[in-house]
JSON list of C-alpha atoms in Angstrom, two decimals:
[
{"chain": "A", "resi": 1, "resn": "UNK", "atom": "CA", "xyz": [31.98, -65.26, 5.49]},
{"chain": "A", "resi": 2, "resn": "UNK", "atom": "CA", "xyz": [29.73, -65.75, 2.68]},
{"chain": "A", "resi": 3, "resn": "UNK", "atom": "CA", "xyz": [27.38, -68.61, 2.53]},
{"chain": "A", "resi": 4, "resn": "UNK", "atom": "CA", "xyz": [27.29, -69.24, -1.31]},
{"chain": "A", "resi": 5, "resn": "UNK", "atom": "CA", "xyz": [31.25, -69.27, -2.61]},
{"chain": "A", "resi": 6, "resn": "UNK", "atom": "CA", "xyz": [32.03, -69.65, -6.41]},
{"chain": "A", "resi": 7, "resn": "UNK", "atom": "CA", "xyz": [35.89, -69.82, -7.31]},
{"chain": "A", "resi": 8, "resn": "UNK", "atom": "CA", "xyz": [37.48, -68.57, -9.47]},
{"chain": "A", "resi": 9, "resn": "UNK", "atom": "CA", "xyz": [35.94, -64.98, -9.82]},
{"chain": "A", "resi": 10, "resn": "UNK", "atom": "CA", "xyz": [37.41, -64.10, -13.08]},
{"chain": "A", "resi": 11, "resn": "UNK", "atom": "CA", "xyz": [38.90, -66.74, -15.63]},
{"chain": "A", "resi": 12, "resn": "UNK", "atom": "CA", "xyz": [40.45, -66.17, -19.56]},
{"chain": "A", "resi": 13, "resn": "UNK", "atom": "CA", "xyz": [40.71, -69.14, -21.07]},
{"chain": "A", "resi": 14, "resn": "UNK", "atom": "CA", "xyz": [41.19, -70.23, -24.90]},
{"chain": "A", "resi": 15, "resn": "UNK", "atom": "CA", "xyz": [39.31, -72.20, -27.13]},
{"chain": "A", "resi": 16, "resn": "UNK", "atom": "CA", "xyz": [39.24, -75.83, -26.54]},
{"chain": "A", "resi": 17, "resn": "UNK", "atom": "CA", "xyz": [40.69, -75.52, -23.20]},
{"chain": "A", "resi": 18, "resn": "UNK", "atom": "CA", "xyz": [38.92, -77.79, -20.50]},
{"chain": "A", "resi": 19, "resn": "UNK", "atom": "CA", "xyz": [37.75, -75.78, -17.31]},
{"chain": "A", "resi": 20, "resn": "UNK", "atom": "CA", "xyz": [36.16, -75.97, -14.36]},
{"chain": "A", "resi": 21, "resn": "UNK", "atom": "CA", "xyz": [34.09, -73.91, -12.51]},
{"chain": "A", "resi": 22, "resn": "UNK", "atom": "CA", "xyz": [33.58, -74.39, -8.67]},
{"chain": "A", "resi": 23, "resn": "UNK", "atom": "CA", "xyz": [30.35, -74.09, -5.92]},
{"chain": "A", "resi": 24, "resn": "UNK", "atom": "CA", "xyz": [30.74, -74.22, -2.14]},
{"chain": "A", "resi": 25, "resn": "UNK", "atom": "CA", "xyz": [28.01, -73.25, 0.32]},
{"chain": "A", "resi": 26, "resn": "UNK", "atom": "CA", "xyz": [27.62, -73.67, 4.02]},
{"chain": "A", "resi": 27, "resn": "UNK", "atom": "CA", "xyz": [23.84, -73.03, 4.20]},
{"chain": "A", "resi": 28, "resn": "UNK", "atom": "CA", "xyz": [22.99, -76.35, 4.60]},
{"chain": "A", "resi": 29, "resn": "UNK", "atom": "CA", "xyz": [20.74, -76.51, 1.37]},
{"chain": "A", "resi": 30, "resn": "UNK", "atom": "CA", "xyz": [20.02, -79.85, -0.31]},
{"chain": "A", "resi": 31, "resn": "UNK", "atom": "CA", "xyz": [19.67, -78.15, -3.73]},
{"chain": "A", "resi": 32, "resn": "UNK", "atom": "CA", "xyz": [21.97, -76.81, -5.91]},
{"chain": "A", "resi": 33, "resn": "UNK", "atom": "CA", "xyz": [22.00, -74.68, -9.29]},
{"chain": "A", "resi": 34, "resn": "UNK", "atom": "CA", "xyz": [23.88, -73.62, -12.23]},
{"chain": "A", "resi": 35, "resn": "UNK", "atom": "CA", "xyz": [22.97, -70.85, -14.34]},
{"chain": "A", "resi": 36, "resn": "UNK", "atom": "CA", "xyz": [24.96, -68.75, -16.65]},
{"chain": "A", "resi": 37, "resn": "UNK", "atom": "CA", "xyz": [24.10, -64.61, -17.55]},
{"chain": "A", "resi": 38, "resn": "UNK", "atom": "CA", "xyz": [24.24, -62.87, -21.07]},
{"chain": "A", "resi": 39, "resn": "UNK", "atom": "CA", "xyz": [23.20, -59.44, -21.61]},
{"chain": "A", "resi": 40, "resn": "UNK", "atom": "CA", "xyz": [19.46, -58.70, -22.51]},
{"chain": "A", "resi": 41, "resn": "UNK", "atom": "CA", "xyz": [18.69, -62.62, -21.82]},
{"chain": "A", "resi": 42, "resn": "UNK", "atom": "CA", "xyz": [18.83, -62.65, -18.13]},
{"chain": "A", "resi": 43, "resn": "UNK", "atom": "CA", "xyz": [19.77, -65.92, -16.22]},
{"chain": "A", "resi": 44, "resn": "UNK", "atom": "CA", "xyz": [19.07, -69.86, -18.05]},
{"chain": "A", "resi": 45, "resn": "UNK", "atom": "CA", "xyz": [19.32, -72.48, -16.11]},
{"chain": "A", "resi": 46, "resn": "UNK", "atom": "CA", "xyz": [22.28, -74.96, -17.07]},
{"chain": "A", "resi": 47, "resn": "UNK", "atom": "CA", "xyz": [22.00, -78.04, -14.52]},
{"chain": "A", "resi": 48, "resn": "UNK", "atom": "CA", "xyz": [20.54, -78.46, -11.37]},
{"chain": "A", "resi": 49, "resn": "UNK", "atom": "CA", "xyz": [21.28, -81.11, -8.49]},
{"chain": "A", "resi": 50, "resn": "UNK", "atom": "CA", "xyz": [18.63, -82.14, -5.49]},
{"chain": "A", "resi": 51, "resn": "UNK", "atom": "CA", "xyz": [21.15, -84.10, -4.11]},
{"chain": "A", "resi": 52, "resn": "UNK", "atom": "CA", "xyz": [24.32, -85.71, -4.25]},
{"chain": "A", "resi": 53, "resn": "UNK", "atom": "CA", "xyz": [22.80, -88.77, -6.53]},
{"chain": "A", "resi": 54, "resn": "UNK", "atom": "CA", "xyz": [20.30, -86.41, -8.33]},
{"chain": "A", "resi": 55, "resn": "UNK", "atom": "CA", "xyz": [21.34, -84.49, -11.27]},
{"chain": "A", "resi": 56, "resn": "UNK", "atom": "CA", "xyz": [19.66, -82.85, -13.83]},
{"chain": "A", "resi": 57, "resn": "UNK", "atom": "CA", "xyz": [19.67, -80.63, -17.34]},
{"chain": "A", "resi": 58, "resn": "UNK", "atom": "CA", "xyz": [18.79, -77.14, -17.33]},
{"chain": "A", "resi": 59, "resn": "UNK", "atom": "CA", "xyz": [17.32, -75.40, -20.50]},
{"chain": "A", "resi": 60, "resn": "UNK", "atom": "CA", "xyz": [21.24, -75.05, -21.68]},
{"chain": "A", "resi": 61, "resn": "UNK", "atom": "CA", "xyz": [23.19, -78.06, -20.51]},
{"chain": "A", "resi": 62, "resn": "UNK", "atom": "CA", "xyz": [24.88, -78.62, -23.80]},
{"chain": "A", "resi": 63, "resn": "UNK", "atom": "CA", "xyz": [28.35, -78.18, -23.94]},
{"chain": "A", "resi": 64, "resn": "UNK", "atom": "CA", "xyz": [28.52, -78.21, -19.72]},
{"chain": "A", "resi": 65, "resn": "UNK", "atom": "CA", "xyz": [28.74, -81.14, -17.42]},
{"chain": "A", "resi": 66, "resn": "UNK", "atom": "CA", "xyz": [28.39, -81.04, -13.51]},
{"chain": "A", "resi": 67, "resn": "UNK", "atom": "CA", "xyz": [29.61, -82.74, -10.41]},
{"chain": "A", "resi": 68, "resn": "UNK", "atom": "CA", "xyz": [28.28, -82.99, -7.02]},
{"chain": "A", "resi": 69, "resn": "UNK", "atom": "CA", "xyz": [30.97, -83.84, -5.06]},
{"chain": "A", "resi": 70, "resn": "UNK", "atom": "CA", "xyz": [29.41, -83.35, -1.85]},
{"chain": "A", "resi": 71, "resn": "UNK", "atom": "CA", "xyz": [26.17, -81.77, -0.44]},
{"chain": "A", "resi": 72, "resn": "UNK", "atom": "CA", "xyz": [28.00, -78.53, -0.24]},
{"chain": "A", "resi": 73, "resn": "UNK", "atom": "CA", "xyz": [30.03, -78.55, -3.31]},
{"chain": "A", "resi": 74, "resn": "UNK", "atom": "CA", "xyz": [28.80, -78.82, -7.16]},
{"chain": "A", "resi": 75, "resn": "UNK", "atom": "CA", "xyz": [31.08, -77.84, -9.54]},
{"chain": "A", "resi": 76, "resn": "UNK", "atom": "CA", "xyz": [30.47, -76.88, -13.62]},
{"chain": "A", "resi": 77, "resn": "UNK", "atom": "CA", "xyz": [32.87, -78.14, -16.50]},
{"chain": "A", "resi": 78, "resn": "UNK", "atom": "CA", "xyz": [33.45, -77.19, -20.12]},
{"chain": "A", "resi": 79, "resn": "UNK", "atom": "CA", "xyz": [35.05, -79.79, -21.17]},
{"chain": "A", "resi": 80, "resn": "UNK", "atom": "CA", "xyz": [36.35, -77.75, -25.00]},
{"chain": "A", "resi": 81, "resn": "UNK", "atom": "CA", "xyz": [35.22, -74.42, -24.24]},
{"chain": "A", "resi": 82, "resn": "UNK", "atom": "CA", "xyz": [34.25, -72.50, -27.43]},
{"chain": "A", "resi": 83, "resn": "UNK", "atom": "CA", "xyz": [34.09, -68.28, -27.40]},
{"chain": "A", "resi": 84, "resn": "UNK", "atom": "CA", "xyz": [29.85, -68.24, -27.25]},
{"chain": "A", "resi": 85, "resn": "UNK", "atom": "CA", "xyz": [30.13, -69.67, -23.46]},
{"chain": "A", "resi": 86, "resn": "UNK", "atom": "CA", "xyz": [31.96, -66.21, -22.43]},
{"chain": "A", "resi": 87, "resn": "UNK", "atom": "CA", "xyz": [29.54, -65.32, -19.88]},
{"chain": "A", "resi": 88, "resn": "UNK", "atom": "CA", "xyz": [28.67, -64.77, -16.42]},
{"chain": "A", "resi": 89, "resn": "UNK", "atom": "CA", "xyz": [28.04, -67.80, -14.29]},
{"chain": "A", "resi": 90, "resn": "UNK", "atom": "CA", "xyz": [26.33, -68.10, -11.25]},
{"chain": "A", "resi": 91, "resn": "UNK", "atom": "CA", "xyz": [25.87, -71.20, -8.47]},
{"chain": "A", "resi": 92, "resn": "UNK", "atom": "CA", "xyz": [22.60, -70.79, -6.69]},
{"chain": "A", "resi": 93, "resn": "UNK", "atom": "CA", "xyz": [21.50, -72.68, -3.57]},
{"chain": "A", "resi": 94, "resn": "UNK", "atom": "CA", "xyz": [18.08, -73.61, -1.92]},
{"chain": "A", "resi": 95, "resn": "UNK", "atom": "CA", "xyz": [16.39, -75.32, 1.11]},
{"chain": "A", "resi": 96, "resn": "UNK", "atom": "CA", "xyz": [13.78, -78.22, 0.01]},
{"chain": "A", "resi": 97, "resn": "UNK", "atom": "CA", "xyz": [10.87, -76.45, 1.04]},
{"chain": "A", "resi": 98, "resn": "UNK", "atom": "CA", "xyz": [8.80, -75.57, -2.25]},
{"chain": "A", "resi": 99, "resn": "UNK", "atom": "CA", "xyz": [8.46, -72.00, -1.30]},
{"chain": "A", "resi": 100, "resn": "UNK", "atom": "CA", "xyz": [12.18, -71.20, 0.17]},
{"chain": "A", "resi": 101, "resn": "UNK", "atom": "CA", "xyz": [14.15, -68.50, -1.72]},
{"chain": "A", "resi": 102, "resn": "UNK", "atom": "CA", "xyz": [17.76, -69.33, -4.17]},
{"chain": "A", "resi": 103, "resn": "UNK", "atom": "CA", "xyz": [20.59, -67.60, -2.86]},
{"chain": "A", "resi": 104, "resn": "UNK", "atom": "CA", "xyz": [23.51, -66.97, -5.06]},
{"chain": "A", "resi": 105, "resn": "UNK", "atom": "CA", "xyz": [26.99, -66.97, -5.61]},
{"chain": "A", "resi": 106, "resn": "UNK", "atom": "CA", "xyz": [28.69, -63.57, -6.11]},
{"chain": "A", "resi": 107, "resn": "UNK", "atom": "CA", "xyz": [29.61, -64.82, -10.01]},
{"chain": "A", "resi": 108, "resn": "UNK", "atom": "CA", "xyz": [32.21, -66.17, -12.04]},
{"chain": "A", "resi": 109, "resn": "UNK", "atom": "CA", "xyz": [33.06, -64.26, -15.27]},
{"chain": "A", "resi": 110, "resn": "UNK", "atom": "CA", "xyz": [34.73, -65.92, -17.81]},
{"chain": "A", "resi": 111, "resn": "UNK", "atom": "CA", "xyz": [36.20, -65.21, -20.91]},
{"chain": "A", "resi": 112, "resn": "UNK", "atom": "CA", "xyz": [36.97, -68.18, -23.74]},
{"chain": "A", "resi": 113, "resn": "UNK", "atom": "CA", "xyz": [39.64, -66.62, -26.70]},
{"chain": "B", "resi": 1, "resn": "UNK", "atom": "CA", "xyz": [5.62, -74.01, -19.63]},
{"chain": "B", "resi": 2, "resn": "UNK", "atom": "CA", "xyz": [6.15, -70.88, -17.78]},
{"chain": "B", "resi": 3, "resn": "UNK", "atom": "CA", "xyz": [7.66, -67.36, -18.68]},
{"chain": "B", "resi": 4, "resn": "UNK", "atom": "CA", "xyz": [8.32, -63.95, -17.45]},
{"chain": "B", "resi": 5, "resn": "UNK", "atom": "CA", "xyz": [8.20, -60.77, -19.55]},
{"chain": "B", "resi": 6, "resn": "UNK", "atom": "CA", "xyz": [9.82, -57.43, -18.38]},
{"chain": "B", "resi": 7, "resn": "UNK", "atom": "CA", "xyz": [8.82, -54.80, -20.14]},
{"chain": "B", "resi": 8, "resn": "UNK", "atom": "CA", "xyz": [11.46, -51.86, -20.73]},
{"chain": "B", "resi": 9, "resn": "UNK", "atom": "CA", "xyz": [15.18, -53.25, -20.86]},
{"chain": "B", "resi": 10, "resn": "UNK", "atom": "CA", "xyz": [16.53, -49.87, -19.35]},
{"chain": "B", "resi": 11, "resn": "UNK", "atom": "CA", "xyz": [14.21, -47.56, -17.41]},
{"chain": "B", "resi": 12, "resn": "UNK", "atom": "CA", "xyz": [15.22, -44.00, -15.78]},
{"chain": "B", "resi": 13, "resn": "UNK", "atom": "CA", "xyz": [13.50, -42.30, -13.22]},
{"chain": "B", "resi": 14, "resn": "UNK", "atom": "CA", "xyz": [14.51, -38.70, -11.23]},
{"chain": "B", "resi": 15, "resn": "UNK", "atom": "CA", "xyz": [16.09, -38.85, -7.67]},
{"chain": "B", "resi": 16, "resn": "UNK", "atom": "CA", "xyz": [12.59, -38.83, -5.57]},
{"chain": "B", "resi": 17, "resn": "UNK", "atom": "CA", "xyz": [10.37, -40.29, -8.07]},
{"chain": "B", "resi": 18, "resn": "UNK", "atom": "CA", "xyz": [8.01, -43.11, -8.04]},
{"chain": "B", "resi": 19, "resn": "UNK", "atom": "CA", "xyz": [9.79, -46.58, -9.51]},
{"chain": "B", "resi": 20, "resn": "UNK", "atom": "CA", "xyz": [8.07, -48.84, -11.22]},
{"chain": "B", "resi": 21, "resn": "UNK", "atom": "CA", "xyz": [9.22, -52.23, -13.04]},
{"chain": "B", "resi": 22, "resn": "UNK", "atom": "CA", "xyz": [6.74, -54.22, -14.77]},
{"chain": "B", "resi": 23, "resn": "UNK", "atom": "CA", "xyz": [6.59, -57.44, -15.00]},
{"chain": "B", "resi": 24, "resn": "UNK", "atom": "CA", "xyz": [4.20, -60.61, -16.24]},
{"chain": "B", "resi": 25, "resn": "UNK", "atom": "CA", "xyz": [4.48, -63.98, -15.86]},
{"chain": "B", "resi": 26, "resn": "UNK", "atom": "CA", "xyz": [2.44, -66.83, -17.74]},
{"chain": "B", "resi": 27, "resn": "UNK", "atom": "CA", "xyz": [2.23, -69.72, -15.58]},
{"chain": "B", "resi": 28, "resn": "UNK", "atom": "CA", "xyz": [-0.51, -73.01, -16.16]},
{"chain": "B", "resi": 29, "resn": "UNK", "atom": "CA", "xyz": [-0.01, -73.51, -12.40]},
{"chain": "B", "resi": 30, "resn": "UNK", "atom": "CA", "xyz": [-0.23, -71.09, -9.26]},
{"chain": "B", "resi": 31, "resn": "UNK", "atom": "CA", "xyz": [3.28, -69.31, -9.35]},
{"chain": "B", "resi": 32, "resn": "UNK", "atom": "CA", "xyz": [5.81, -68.31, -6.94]},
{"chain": "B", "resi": 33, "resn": "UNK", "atom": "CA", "xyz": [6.96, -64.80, -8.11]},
{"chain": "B", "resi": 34, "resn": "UNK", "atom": "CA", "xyz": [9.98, -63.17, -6.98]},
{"chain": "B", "resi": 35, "resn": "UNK", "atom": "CA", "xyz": [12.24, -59.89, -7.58]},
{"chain": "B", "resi": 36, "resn": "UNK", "atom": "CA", "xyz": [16.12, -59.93, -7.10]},
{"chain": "B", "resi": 37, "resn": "UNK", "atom": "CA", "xyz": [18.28, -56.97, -7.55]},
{"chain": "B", "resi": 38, "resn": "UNK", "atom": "CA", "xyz": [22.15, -57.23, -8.98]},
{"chain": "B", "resi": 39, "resn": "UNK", "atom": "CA", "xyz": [24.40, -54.27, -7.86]},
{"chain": "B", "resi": 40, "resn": "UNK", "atom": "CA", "xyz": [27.43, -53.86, -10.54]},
{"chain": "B", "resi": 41, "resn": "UNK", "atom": "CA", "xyz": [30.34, -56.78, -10.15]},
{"chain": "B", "resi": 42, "resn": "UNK", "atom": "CA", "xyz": [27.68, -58.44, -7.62]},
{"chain": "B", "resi": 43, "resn": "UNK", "atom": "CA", "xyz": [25.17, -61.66, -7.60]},
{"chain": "B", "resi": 44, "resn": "UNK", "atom": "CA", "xyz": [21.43, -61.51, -6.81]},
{"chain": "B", "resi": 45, "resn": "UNK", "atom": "CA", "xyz": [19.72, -60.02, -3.95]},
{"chain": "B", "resi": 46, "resn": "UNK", "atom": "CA", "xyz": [16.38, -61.33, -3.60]},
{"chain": "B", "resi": 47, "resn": "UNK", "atom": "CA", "xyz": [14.52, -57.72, -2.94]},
{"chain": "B", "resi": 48, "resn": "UNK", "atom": "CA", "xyz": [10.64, -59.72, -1.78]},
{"chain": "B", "resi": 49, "resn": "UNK", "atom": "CA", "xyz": [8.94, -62.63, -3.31]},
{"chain": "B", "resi": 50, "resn": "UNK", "atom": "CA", "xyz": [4.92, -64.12, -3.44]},
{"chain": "B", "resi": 51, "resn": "UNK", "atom": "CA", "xyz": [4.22, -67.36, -2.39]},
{"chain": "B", "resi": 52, "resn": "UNK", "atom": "CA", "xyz": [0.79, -67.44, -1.28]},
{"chain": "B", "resi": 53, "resn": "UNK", "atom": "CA", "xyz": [-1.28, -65.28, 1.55]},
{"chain": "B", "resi": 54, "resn": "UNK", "atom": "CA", "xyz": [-0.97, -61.55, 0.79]},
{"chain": "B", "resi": 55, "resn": "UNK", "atom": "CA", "xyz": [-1.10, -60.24, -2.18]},
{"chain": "B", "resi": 56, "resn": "UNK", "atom": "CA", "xyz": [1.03, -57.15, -1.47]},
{"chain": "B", "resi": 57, "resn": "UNK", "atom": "CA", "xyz": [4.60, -57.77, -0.86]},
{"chain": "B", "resi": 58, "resn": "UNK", "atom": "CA", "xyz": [7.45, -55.66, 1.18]},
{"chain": "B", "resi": 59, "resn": "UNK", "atom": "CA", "xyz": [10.71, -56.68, 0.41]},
{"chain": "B", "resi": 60, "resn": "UNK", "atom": "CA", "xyz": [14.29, -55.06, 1.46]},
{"chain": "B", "resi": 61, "resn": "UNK", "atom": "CA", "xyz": [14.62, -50.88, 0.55]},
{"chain": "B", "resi": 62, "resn": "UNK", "atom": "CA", "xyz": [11.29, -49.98, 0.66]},
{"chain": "B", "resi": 63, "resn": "UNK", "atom": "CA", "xyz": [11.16, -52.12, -2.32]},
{"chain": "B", "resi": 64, "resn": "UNK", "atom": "CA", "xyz": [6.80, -53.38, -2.68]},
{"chain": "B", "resi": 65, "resn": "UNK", "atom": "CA", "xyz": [5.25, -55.18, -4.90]},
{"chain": "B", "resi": 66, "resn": "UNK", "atom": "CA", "xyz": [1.15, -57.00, -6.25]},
{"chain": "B", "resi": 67, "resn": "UNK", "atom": "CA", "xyz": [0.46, -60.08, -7.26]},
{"chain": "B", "resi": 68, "resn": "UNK", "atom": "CA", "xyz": [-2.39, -59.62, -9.76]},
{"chain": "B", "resi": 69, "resn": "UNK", "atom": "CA", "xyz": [-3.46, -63.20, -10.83]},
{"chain": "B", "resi": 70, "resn": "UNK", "atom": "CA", "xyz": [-6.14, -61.42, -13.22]},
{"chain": "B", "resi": 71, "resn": "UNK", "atom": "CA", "xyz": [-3.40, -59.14, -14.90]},
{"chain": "B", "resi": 72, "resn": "UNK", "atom": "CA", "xyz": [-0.83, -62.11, -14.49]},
{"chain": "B", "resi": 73, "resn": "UNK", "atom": "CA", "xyz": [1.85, -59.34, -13.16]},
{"chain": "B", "resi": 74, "resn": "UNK", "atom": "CA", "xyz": [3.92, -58.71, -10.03]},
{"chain": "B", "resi": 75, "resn": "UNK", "atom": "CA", "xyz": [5.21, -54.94, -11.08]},
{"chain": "B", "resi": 76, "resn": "UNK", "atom": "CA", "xyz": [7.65, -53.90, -8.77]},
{"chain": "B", "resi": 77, "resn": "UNK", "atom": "CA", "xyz": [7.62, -50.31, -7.07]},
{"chain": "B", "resi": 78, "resn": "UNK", "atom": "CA", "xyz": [9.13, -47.79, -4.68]},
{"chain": "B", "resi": 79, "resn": "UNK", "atom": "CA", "xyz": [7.81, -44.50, -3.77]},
{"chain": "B", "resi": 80, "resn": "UNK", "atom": "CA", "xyz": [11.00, -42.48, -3.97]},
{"chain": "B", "resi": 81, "resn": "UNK", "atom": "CA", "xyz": [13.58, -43.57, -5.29]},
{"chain": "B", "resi": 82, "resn": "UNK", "atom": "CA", "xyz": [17.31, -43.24, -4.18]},
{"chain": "B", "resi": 83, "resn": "UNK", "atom": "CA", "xyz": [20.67, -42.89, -6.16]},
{"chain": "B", "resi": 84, "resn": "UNK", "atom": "CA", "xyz": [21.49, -46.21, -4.60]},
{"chain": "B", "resi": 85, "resn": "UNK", "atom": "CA", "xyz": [18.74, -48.00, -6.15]},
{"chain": "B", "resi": 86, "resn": "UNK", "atom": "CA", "xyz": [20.21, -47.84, -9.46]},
{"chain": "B", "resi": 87, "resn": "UNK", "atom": "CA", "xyz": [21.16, -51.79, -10.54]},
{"chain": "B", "resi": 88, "resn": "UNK", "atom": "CA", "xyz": [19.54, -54.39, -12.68]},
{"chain": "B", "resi": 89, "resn": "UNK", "atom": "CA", "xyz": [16.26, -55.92, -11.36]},
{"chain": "B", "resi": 90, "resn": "UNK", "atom": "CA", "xyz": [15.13, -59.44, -12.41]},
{"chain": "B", "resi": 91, "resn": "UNK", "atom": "CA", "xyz": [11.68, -60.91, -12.24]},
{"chain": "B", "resi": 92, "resn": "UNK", "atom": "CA", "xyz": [11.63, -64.56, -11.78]},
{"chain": "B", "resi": 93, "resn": "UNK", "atom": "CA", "xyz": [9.00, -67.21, -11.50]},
{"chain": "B", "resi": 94, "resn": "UNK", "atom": "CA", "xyz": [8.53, -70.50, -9.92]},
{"chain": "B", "resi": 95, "resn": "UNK", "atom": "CA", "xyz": [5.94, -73.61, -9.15]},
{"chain": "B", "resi": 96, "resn": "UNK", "atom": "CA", "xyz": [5.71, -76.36, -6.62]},
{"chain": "B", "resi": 97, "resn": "UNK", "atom": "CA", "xyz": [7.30, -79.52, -8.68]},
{"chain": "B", "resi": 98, "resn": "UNK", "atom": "CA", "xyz": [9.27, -79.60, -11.26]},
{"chain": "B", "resi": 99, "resn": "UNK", "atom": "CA", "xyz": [12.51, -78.92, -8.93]},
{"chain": "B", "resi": 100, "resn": "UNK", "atom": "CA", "xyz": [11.39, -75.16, -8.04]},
{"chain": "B", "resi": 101, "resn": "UNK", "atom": "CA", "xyz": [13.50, -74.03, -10.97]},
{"chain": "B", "resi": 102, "resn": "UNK", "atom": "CA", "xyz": [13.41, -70.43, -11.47]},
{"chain": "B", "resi": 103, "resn": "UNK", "atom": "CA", "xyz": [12.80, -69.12, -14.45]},
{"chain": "B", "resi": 104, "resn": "UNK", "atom": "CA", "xyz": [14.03, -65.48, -15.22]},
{"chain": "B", "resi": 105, "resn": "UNK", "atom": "CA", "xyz": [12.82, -62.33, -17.33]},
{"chain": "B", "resi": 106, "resn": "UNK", "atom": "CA", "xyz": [15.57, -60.81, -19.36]},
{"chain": "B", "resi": 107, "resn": "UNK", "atom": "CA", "xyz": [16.30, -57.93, -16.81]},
{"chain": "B", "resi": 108, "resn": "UNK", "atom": "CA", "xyz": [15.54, -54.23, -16.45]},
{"chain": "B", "resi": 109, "resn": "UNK", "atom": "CA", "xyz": [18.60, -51.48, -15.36]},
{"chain": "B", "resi": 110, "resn": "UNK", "atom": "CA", "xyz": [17.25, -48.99, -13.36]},
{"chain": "B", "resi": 111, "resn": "UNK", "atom": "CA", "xyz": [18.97, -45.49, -14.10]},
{"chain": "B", "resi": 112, "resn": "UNK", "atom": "CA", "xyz": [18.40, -42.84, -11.13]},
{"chain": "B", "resi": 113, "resn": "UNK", "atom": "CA", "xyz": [19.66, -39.10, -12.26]},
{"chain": "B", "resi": 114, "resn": "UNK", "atom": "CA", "xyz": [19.75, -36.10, -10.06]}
]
């Protein structure tokens, strides 16, 4: 089974809607990332969470909101999704140790009408 | 601030032929530098990364890469490379603090022709 888990893997959705976008890992990591990919920009960082109690904005958080429900689970919301946030997203996890590596999700792609 | 530059948004190399991805970083504080590789419909694959010690790198593939603090670049190469090497490589960097956010160059797709 895969340790990082992103659901759902492909999502249309129109203009306005509200959606959300969901994390799970069993790695045991304390931190937890959102970032979303655009051609020819790479990956930007939308929110990140160190904890369950600790969250914070990424270079890009307008527009997004976040929830850590649990240690294993943070999930991403548009609350009125507009067409520019048609991207790829991707959860990312990590250990606390400064030098440990982020392991990602295998992507959610959505498309807003 | 820190930032990664990747020079060459698509490069293409021969079946056999030396790879090489370039790659430099500006960073006020010493960086963590690391290379992921995204297969087509797939997430990242870290492929090595430099935290401190050595200052050449193996990663996954035969995959190597040099932390040059002088040249402030951590090009990524491979001797020979392999049809199955062909994906999109991203350079990222990192510091101690500041929530070890990663911080991403734009990408380079790696095209490998017969």
């Amino acid at each position: 089974d895969a340790d990082v888990t992103q659901t759902p893997r492909n999502r249309i959705t129109k203009t306005g809607k509200r959606i959300m976008l969901e994390c799970s890992q069993t790695k045991g990591h304390d931190r937890m990332y959102w970032y979303r990919q655009d051609p020819g920009l790479g990956l930007r960082l939308i929110y990140y969470s160190f904890d369950v109690k600790d969250i914070n904005k990424g270079e890009i958080s307008d527009g997004y909101s976040v929830s850590r429900q649990a240690q294993a689970k943070f999930s991403l919301s548009l609350e009125s999704a507009i067409p520019n946030q048609t991207a790829l997203y991707f959860c990312a996890t990590k250990g606390s140790g400064s030098q440990e590596t982020q392991y990602f999700g295998p992507g959610t792609r959505l498309l807003v009408l | 601030a820190q930032s990664v530059t990747q020079l060459g948004s698509h490069v293409s190399v021969s079946e056999g032929a030396l790879v090489l991805l370039r790659c430099n970083y500006s960073s006020s504080v010493p960086p963590y530098l690391f290379w992921y590789v995204q297969y087509p419909n797939q997430g990242l694959q870290l492929l090595l990364k430099y935290t401190t010690g050595a200052t050449l790198v193996k990663g996954i593939n035969g995959f190597e890469a040099e932390f040059k603090k002088s040249e402030t670049s951590f090009h990524l190469t491979k001797p020979s490379a392999h049809m199955s090497d062909a994906a999109e490589y991203f350079c990222a960097v990192s510091f101690t603090g500041g929530g070890n956010k990663l911080t991403f160059g734009t990408g380079t797709q790696l095209k490998v022709e017969l």
